[in-house]
Amino acid sequence: MSSIPLPTPAELSITPRDRRFGRHTATPRLWHGGRVEATAIYNALSSTFPKGEAFFVESVRAFRDAAPPKLAEEIKGFTTQEAIHSREHDAFNKRAADAGYDLSKLEAQVEKRLAITRGKPPIVSLAATMALEHFTAILAHQLLANPRHLQGADKETADLWRWHAVEEIEHKGVAYDTWLYATRNWPRGKRWKVKAKVMLYVTRNFVVDRTAGSLELMRQDGVTGLRAWSRLLWYLWIRPGMFRKIAGAWLKFFLPGFHPWNEDDRHLLGAYAAIAAVTPEPKRKVRRAA
Ligand SMILES: [Fe+2]
Ligand SMILES: [Fe+2]
């Protein structure tokens, strides 16, 4: 990586925390404070993770063998964390299904999107992963920085989301650094154009698909039409307003010299210590996914 100076903190360690959530406690159907729209948006997000994060793993792993040793090591940490996230969200989605939700439409939509990207060269999958990883990192930042987002949520489920958010922040530079390395011989203009185009494409799909998915789950709770739209849009854009609050961080992606670690938000990783303090770490050895 000698030719590209990267702001990823040199002493950053990407530590997979092999945790299991919700195995011994029942998850209420409306686990997010009894609110239909809040439960729907998080459930819609979770429905994308098992397949989506498996796609991230294969997209970044495809470039690992060519990567310099430090980056290759970070990729290993990244893929292991994402593999565990997939497992935990798969378990969470099963609990949502047990509570009566049908996630099949949402999962089919994820499959459809992934199939389109998989049909393109590996660098496109890496670019899509890099853009979506910025998205998850800024969502994670907001989730941890503002306690209002999980206010009233079932404790164990809120812990699952905080644990995931902590690791998303920790590995937020990996897909980006892999992309920088893989495109190191590209002219700057071409690199910017591709990354901007891909970001706009994945953002459009993200907003459209998550909105449609949330509305579908709200329909399953008997909330439809204008009432569903207004409650969902209020929740996403006004209060607590996750989408509005990440808009500035999203825009930074397009600035020259952008890098996920230009914003060092490692102070938010302390959220994990709070979770670990009440739920002790399992003793088993962490399985490496890569
Ligand atoms: Fe993840
Ligand atoms: Fe991630």
Tab-separated table of N, CA and C in Angstrom, residues 54-170:
chain	number	residue	atom	x	y	z
A	54	ALA	N	-23.247	-11.813	3.084
A	54	ALA	CA	-22.515	-12.910	2.436
A	54	ALA	C	-21.949	-12.411	1.090
A	55	PHE	N	-22.725	-11.567	0.433
A	55	PHE	CA	-22.263	-10.965	-0.824
A	55	PHE	C	-21.061	-10.040	-0.579
A	56	PHE	N	-21.099	-9.254	0.506
A	56	PHE	CA	-19.959	-8.385	0.850
A	56	PHE	C	-18.696	-9.232	1.030
A	57	VAL	N	-18.870	-10.335	1.749
A	57	VAL	CA	-17.728	-11.213	2.044
A	57	VAL	C	-17.106	-11.726	0.747
A	58	GLU	N	-17.930	-12.259	-0.142
A	58	GLU	CA	-17.357	-12.826	-1.387
A	58	GLU	C	-16.763	-11.722	-2.269
A	59	SER	N	-17.373	-10.520	-2.241
A	59	SER	CA	-16.894	-9.427	-3.101
A	59	SER	C	-15.521	-8.927	-2.678
A	60	VAL	N	-15.305	-8.811	-1.365
A	60	VAL	CA	-14.022	-8.298	-0.873
A	60	VAL	C	-12.980	-9.419	-0.874
A	61	ARG	N	-13.424	-10.620	-0.517
A	61	ARG	CA	-12.491	-11.755	-0.464
A	61	ARG	C	-11.844	-12.016	-1.821
A	62	ALA	N	-12.574	-11.723	-2.898
A	62	ALA	CA	-12.050	-11.947	-4.247
A	62	ALA	C	-10.759	-11.163	-4.495
A	63	PHE	N	-10.522	-10.115	-3.678
A	63	PHE	CA	-9.333	-9.277	-3.878
A	63	PHE	C	-8.265	-9.500	-2.807
A	64	ARG	N	-8.526	-10.444	-1.919
A	64	ARG	CA	-7.617	-10.599	-0.788
A	64	ARG	C	-6.238	-11.113	-1.188
A	65	ASP	N	-6.193	-12.077	-2.086
A	65	ASP	CA	-4.903	-12.684	-2.429
A	65	ASP	C	-3.930	-11.665	-3.025
A	66	ALA	N	-4.468	-10.664	-3.709
A	66	ALA	CA	-3.603	-9.664	-4.344
A	66	ALA	C	-3.274	-8.513	-3.388
A	67	ALA	N	-3.879	-8.509	-2.204
A	67	ALA	CA	-3.726	-7.357	-1.298
A	67	ALA	C	-2.431	-7.445	-0.496
A	68	PRO	N	-1.863	-6.284	-0.103
A	68	PRO	CA	-0.685	-6.298	0.773
A	68	PRO	C	-1.062	-6.908	2.134
A	69	PRO	N	-0.050	-7.393	2.898
A	69	PRO	CA	-0.344	-8.181	4.110
A	69	PRO	C	-1.277	-7.489	5.114
A	70	LYS	N	-1.078	-6.188	5.380
A	70	LYS	CA	-1.907	-5.530	6.405
A	70	LYS	C	-3.366	-5.503	5.954
A	71	LEU	N	-3.573	-5.166	4.689
A	71	LEU	CA	-4.940	-5.117	4.161
A	71	LEU	C	-5.550	-6.527	4.147
A	72	ALA	N	-4.733	-7.513	3.761
A	72	ALA	CA	-5.234	-8.898	3.727
A	72	ALA	C	-5.700	-9.323	5.126
A	73	GLU	N	-4.967	-8.893	6.137
A	73	GLU	CA	-5.323	-9.217	7.527
A	73	GLU	C	-6.635	-8.517	7.912
A	74	GLU	N	-6.787	-7.272	7.477
A	74	GLU	CA	-8.027	-6.538	7.767
A	74	GLU	C	-9.219	-7.179	7.050
A	75	ILE	N	-8.962	-7.669	5.843
A	75	ILE	CA	-10.037	-8.336	5.090
A	75	ILE	C	-10.495	-9.583	5.853
A	76	LYS	N	-9.547	-10.271	6.444
A	76	LYS	CA	-9.864	-11.462	7.231
A	76	LYS	C	-10.789	-11.096	8.408
A	77	GLY	N	-10.435	-10.026	9.111
A	77	GLY	CA	-11.270	-9.561	10.229
A	77	GLY	C	-12.657	-9.154	9.744
A	78	PHE	N	-12.684	-8.454	8.618
A	78	PHE	CA	-13.942	-7.993	8.023
A	78	PHE	C	-14.846	-9.170	7.662
A	79	THR	N	-14.292	-10.147	6.945
A	79	THR	CA	-15.129	-11.260	6.479
A	79	THR	C	-15.630	-12.083	7.663
A	80	THR	N	-14.794	-12.206	8.700
A	80	THR	CA	-15.237	-12.968	9.875
A	80	THR	C	-16.375	-12.230	10.576
A	81	GLN	N	-16.223	-10.914	10.742
A	81	GLN	CA	-17.300	-10.147	11.384
A	81	GLN	C	-18.592	-10.261	10.579
A	82	GLU	N	-18.496	-10.089	9.258
A	82	GLU	CA	-19.717	-10.125	8.448
A	82	GLU	C	-20.375	-11.511	8.460
A	83	ALA	N	-19.556	-12.554	8.486
A	83	ALA	CA	-20.130	-13.906	8.519
A	83	ALA	C	-20.924	-14.105	9.815
A	84	ILE	N	-20.415	-13.577	10.918
A	84	ILE	CA	-21.136	-13.717	12.195
A	84	ILE	C	-22.399	-12.842	12.178
A	85	HIS	N	-22.311	-11.657	11.567
A	85	HIS	CA	-23.513	-10.807	11.448
A	85	HIS	C	-24.599	-11.546	10.658
A	86	SER	N	-24.187	-12.174	9.561
A	86	SER	CA	-25.154	-12.938	8.749
A	86	SER	C	-25.856	-13.980	9.612
A	87	ARG	N	-25.071	-14.705	10.392
A	87	ARG	CA	-25.640	-15.759	11.243
A	87	ARG	C	-26.643	-15.185	12.241
A	88	GLU	N	-26.256	-14.089	12.894
A	88	GLU	CA	-27.136	-13.518	13.924
A	88	GLU	C	-28.394	-12.894	13.328
A	89	HIS	N	-28.279	-12.297	12.151
A	89	HIS	CA	-29.487	-11.720	11.548
A	89	HIS	C	-30.369	-12.806	10.942
A	90	ASP	N	-29.764	-13.903	10.536
A	90	ASP	CA	-30.551	-15.037	10.086
A	90	ASP	C	-31.388	-15.552	11.267
A	91	ALA	N	-30.745	-15.656	12.428
A	91	ALA	CA	-31.466	-16.114	13.629
A	91	ALA	C	-32.556	-15.099	14.002
A	92	PHE	N	-32.232	-13.820	13.900
A	92	PHE	CA	-33.210	-12.771	14.213
A	92	PHE	C	-34.397	-12.855	13.239
A	93	ASN	N	-34.094	-13.067	11.948
A	93	ASN	CA	-35.175	-13.136	10.953
A	93	ASN	C	-36.082	-14.339	11.205
A	94	LYS	N	-35.476	-15.428	11.702
A	94	LYS	CA	-36.299	-16.606	12.026
A	94	LYS	C	-37.249	-16.271	13.181
A	95	ARG	N	-36.753	-15.453	14.126
A	95	ARG	CA	-37.631	-15.068	15.243
A	95	ARG	C	-38.760	-14.160	14.741
A	96	ALA	N	-38.438	-13.309	13.785
A	96	ALA	CA	-39.489	-12.453	13.200
A	96	ALA	C	-40.525	-13.334	12.482
A	97	ALA	N	-40.030	-14.374	11.796
A	97	ALA	CA	-40.957	-15.298	11.109
A	97	ALA	C	-41.790	-16.056	12.139
A	98	ASP	N	-41.145	-16.471	13.238
A	98	ASP	CA	-41.895	-17.157	14.313
A	98	ASP	C	-42.985	-16.254	14.879
A	99	ALA	N	-42.696	-14.947	14.875
A	99	ALA	CA	-43.682	-13.995	15.410
A	99	ALA	C	-44.782	-13.712	14.384
A	100	GLY	N	-44.659	-14.314	13.200
A	100	GLY	CA	-45.750	-14.216	12.230
A	100	GLY	C	-45.467	-13.393	10.987
A	101	TYR	N	-44.276	-12.789	10.887
A	101	TYR	CA	-43.984	-12.006	9.681
A	101	TYR	C	-43.560	-12.931	8.532
A	102	ASP	N	-43.957	-12.545	7.329
A	102	ASP	CA	-43.502	-13.248	6.135
A	102	ASP	C	-42.483	-12.352	5.434
A	103	LEU	N	-41.206	-12.744	5.497
A	103	LEU	CA	-40.134	-11.912	4.925
A	103	LEU	C	-39.787	-12.319	3.493
A	104	SER	N	-40.527	-13.313	2.948
A	104	SER	CA	-40.087	-13.896	1.676
A	104	SER	C	-40.020	-12.879	0.527
A	105	LYS	N	-40.976	-11.956	0.473
A	105	LYS	CA	-40.959	-10.955	-0.598
A	105	LYS	C	-39.714	-10.079	-0.494
A	106	LEU	N	-39.374	-9.715	0.734
A	106	LEU	CA	-38.224	-8.826	0.955
A	106	LEU	C	-36.928	-9.545	0.577
A	107	GLU	N	-36.860	-10.825	0.958
A	107	GLU	CA	-35.649	-11.598	0.668
A	107	GLU	C	-35.514	-11.822	-0.842
A	108	ALA	N	-36.643	-12.032	-1.525
A	108	ALA	CA	-36.596	-12.240	-2.975
A	108	ALA	C	-36.073	-10.976	-3.684
A	109	GLN	N	-36.441	-9.824	-3.156
A	109	GLN	CA	-35.976	-8.566	-3.756
A	109	GLN	C	-34.448	-8.415	-3.606
A	110	VAL	N	-33.927	-8.828	-2.441
A	110	VAL	CA	-32.473	-8.787	-2.216
A	110	VAL	C	-31.776	-9.695	-3.230
A	111	GLU	N	-32.303	-10.909	-3.368
A	111	GLU	CA	-31.735	-11.881	-4.327
A	111	GLU	C	-31.689	-11.280	-5.729
A	112	LYS	N	-32.764	-10.608	-6.098
A	112	LYS	CA	-32.869	-10.033	-7.437
A	112	LYS	C	-31.780	-8.976	-7.649
A	113	ARG	N	-31.617	-8.101	-6.670
A	113	ARG	CA	-30.589	-7.051	-6.779
A	113	ARG	C	-29.182	-7.660	-6.846
A	114	LEU	N	-28.941	-8.648	-5.998
A	114	LEU	CA	-27.603	-9.241	-5.945
A	114	LEU	C	-27.280	-9.968	-7.254
A	115	ALA	N	-28.289	-10.612	-7.831
A	115	ALA	CA	-28.060	-11.363	-9.078
A	115	ALA	C	-27.598	-10.409	-10.184
A	116	ILE	N	-28.165	-9.206	-10.219
A	116	ILE	CA	-27.774	-8.228	-11.246
A	116	ILE	C	-26.292	-7.871	-11.080
A	117	THR	N	-25.883	-7.601	-9.839
A	117	THR	CA	-24.486	-7.200	-9.593
A	117	THR	C	-23.534	-8.367	-9.820
A	118	ARG	N	-23.949	-9.555	-9.412
A	118	ARG	CA	-23.071	-10.726	-9.583
A	118	ARG	C	-22.810	-11.027	-11.056
A	119	GLY	N	-23.687	-10.591	-11.916
A	119	GLY	CA	-23.519	-10.824	-13.356
A	119	GLY	C	-22.485	-9.897	-13.979
A	120	LYS	N	-21.945	-8.984	-13.188
A	120	LYS	CA	-20.972	-8.008	-13.703
A	120	LYS	C	-19.553	-8.363	-13.208
A	121	PRO	N	-18.517	-7.678	-13.715
A	121	PRO	CA	-17.145	-8.027	-13.283
A	121	PRO	C	-16.957	-7.829	-11.764
A	122	PRO	N	-16.014	-8.556	-11.151
A	122	PRO	CA	-15.813	-8.501	-9.691
A	122	PRO	C	-15.583	-7.088	-9.151
A	123	ILE	N	-15.017	-6.201	-9.945
A	123	ILE	CA	-14.751	-4.841	-9.447
A	123	ILE	C	-16.075	-4.101	-9.185
A	124	VAL	N	-17.119	-4.471	-9.909
A	124	VAL	CA	-18.438	-3.841	-9.695
A	124	VAL	C	-19.006	-4.294	-8.348
A	125	SER	N	-18.857	-5.576	-8.044
A	125	SER	CA	-19.321	-6.077	-6.740
A	125	SER	C	-18.540	-5.410	-5.613
A	126	LEU	N	-17.235	-5.225	-5.836
A	126	LEU	CA	-16.424	-4.558	-4.812
A	126	LEU	C	-16.884	-3.108	-4.637
A	127	ALA	N	-17.159	-2.429	-5.754
A	127	ALA	CA	-17.610	-1.032	-5.677
A	127	ALA	C	-18.949	-0.940	-4.958
A	128	ALA	N	-19.859	-1.855	-5.253
A	128	ALA	CA	-21.173	-1.849	-4.595
A	128	ALA	C	-21.004	-2.103	-3.093
A	129	THR	N	-20.108	-3.027	-2.754
A	129	THR	CA	-19.854	-3.322	-1.340
A	129	THR	C	-19.256	-2.104	-0.651
A	130	MET	N	-18.290	-1.465	-1.309
A	130	MET	CA	-17.636	-0.284	-0.744
A	130	MET	C	-18.667	0.820	-0.475
A	131	ALA	N	-19.597	1.024	-1.420
A	131	ALA	CA	-20.621	2.063	-1.240
A	131	ALA	C	-21.593	1.673	-0.119
A	132	LEU	N	-22.012	0.412	-0.111
A	132	LEU	CA	-22.966	-0.025	0.917
A	132	LEU	C	-22.325	-0.056	2.301
A	133	GLU	N	-21.027	-0.303	2.342
A	133	GLU	CA	-20.326	-0.279	3.620
A	133	GLU	C	-20.254	1.139	4.183
A	134	HIS	N	-20.165	2.136	3.305
A	134	HIS	CA	-20.233	3.515	3.802
A	134	HIS	C	-21.624	3.771	4.371
A	135	PHE	N	-22.606	3.259	3.663
A	135	PHE	CA	-23.985	3.398	4.121
A	135	PHE	C	-24.180	2.762	5.501
A	136	THR	N	-23.711	1.536	5.648
A	136	THR	CA	-23.911	0.870	6.948
A	136	THR	C	-23.099	1.569	8.037
A	137	ALA	N	-21.934	2.095	7.679
A	137	ALA	CA	-21.101	2.759	8.692
A	137	ALA	C	-21.767	4.041	9.201
A	138	ILE	N	-22.405	4.791	8.309
A	138	ILE	CA	-23.028	6.039	8.780
A	138	ILE	C	-24.344	5.747	9.514
A	139	LEU	N	-25.022	4.675	9.109
A	139	LEU	CA	-26.206	4.256	9.874
A	139	LEU	C	-25.777	3.806	11.274
A	140	ALA	N	-24.684	3.049	11.314
A	140	ALA	CA	-24.180	2.539	12.599
A	140	ALA	C	-23.756	3.694	13.504
A	141	HIS	N	-23.078	4.665	12.926
A	141	HIS	CA	-22.638	5.833	13.696
A	141	HIS	C	-23.848	6.526	14.327
A	142	GLN	N	-24.847	6.767	13.516
A	142	GLN	CA	-26.042	7.475	13.986
A	142	GLN	C	-26.769	6.649	15.047
A	143	LEU	N	-26.847	5.348	14.828
A	143	LEU	CA	-27.537	4.457	15.772
A	143	LEU	C	-26.888	4.513	17.159
A	144	LEU	N	-25.550	4.550	17.165
A	144	LEU	CA	-24.836	4.550	18.451
A	144	LEU	C	-24.751	5.954	19.049
A	145	ALA	N	-24.673	6.962	18.200
A	145	ALA	CA	-24.481	8.324	18.702
A	145	ALA	C	-25.772	8.901	19.285
A	146	ASN	N	-26.905	8.404	18.818
A	146	ASN	CA	-28.175	8.976	19.227
A	146	ASN	C	-29.079	7.902	19.836
A	147	PRO	N	-29.156	7.872	21.170
A	147	PRO	CA	-29.906	6.785	21.829
A	147	PRO	C	-31.390	6.764	21.466
A	148	ARG	N	-31.886	7.838	20.893
A	148	ARG	CA	-33.308	7.893	20.541
A	148	ARG	C	-33.706	6.799	19.541
A	149	HIS	N	-32.755	6.378	18.690
A	149	HIS	CA	-33.109	5.404	17.651
A	149	HIS	C	-33.569	4.066	18.224
A	150	LEU	N	-33.006	3.680	19.347
A	150	LEU	CA	-33.397	2.381	19.911
A	150	LEU	C	-34.192	2.531	21.211
A	151	GLN	N	-34.628	3.750	21.462
A	151	GLN	CA	-35.398	4.004	22.676
A	151	GLN	C	-36.655	3.128	22.702
A	152	GLY	N	-36.864	2.453	23.822
A	152	GLY	CA	-38.081	1.649	23.977
A	152	GLY	C	-37.982	0.261	23.376
A	153	ALA	N	-36.843	-0.047	22.742
A	153	ALA	CA	-36.719	-1.353	22.085
A	153	ALA	C	-36.443	-2.459	23.103
A	154	ASP	N	-36.852	-3.668	22.749
A	154	ASP	CA	-36.539	-4.861	23.536
A	154	ASP	C	-35.024	-4.908	23.762
A	155	LYS	N	-34.614	-5.133	24.999
A	155	LYS	CA	-33.205	-4.998	25.389
A	155	LYS	C	-32.261	-5.894	24.568
A	156	GLU	N	-32.617	-7.174	24.481
A	156	GLU	CA	-31.737	-8.120	23.778
A	156	GLU	C	-31.610	-7.745	22.286
A	157	THR	N	-32.706	-7.316	21.708
A	157	THR	CA	-32.689	-6.966	20.294
A	157	THR	C	-31.909	-5.663	20.068
A	158	ALA	N	-32.071	-4.716	20.981
A	158	ALA	CA	-31.291	-3.469	20.884
A	158	ALA	C	-29.798	-3.800	20.989
A	159	ASP	N	-29.451	-4.746	21.853
A	159	ASP	CA	-28.043	-5.154	21.982
A	159	ASP	C	-27.512	-5.738	20.672
A	160	LEU	N	-28.340	-6.544	20.021
A	160	LEU	CA	-27.940	-7.110	18.722
A	160	LEU	C	-27.598	-5.982	17.735
A	161	TRP	N	-28.442	-4.970	17.672
A	161	TRP	CA	-28.212	-3.879	16.729
A	161	TRP	C	-26.992	-3.055	17.116
A	162	ARG	N	-26.783	-2.853	18.422
A	162	ARG	CA	-25.606	-2.061	18.853
A	162	ARG	C	-24.314	-2.831	18.590
A	163	TRP	N	-24.340	-4.108	18.884
A	163	TRP	CA	-23.174	-4.963	18.627
A	163	TRP	C	-22.814	-4.914	17.139
A	164	HIS	N	-23.813	-5.046	16.288
A	164	HIS	CA	-23.583	-5.006	14.844
A	164	HIS	C	-23.014	-3.636	14.445
A	165	ALA	N	-23.603	-2.582	15.004
A	165	ALA	CA	-23.172	-1.218	14.658
A	165	ALA	C	-21.707	-0.986	15.037
A	166	VAL	N	-21.313	-1.474	16.205
A	166	VAL	CA	-19.923	-1.311	16.661
A	166	VAL	C	-18.959	-1.939	15.642
A	167	GLU	N	-19.281	-3.147	15.194
A	167	GLU	CA	-18.369	-3.822	14.264
A	167	GLU	C	-18.399	-3.174	12.880
A	168	GLU	N	-19.542	-2.616	12.500
A	168	GLU	CA	-19.612	-1.912	11.216
A	168	GLU	C	-18.681	-0.703	11.217
A	169	ILE	N	-18.629	-0.014	12.357
A	169	ILE	CA	-17.714	1.133	12.455
A	169	ILE	C	-16.271	0.636	12.417
A	170	GLU	N	-16.010	-0.414	13.170
A	170	GLU	CA	-14.641	-0.917	13.259
A	170	GLU	C	-14.077	-1.311	11.886
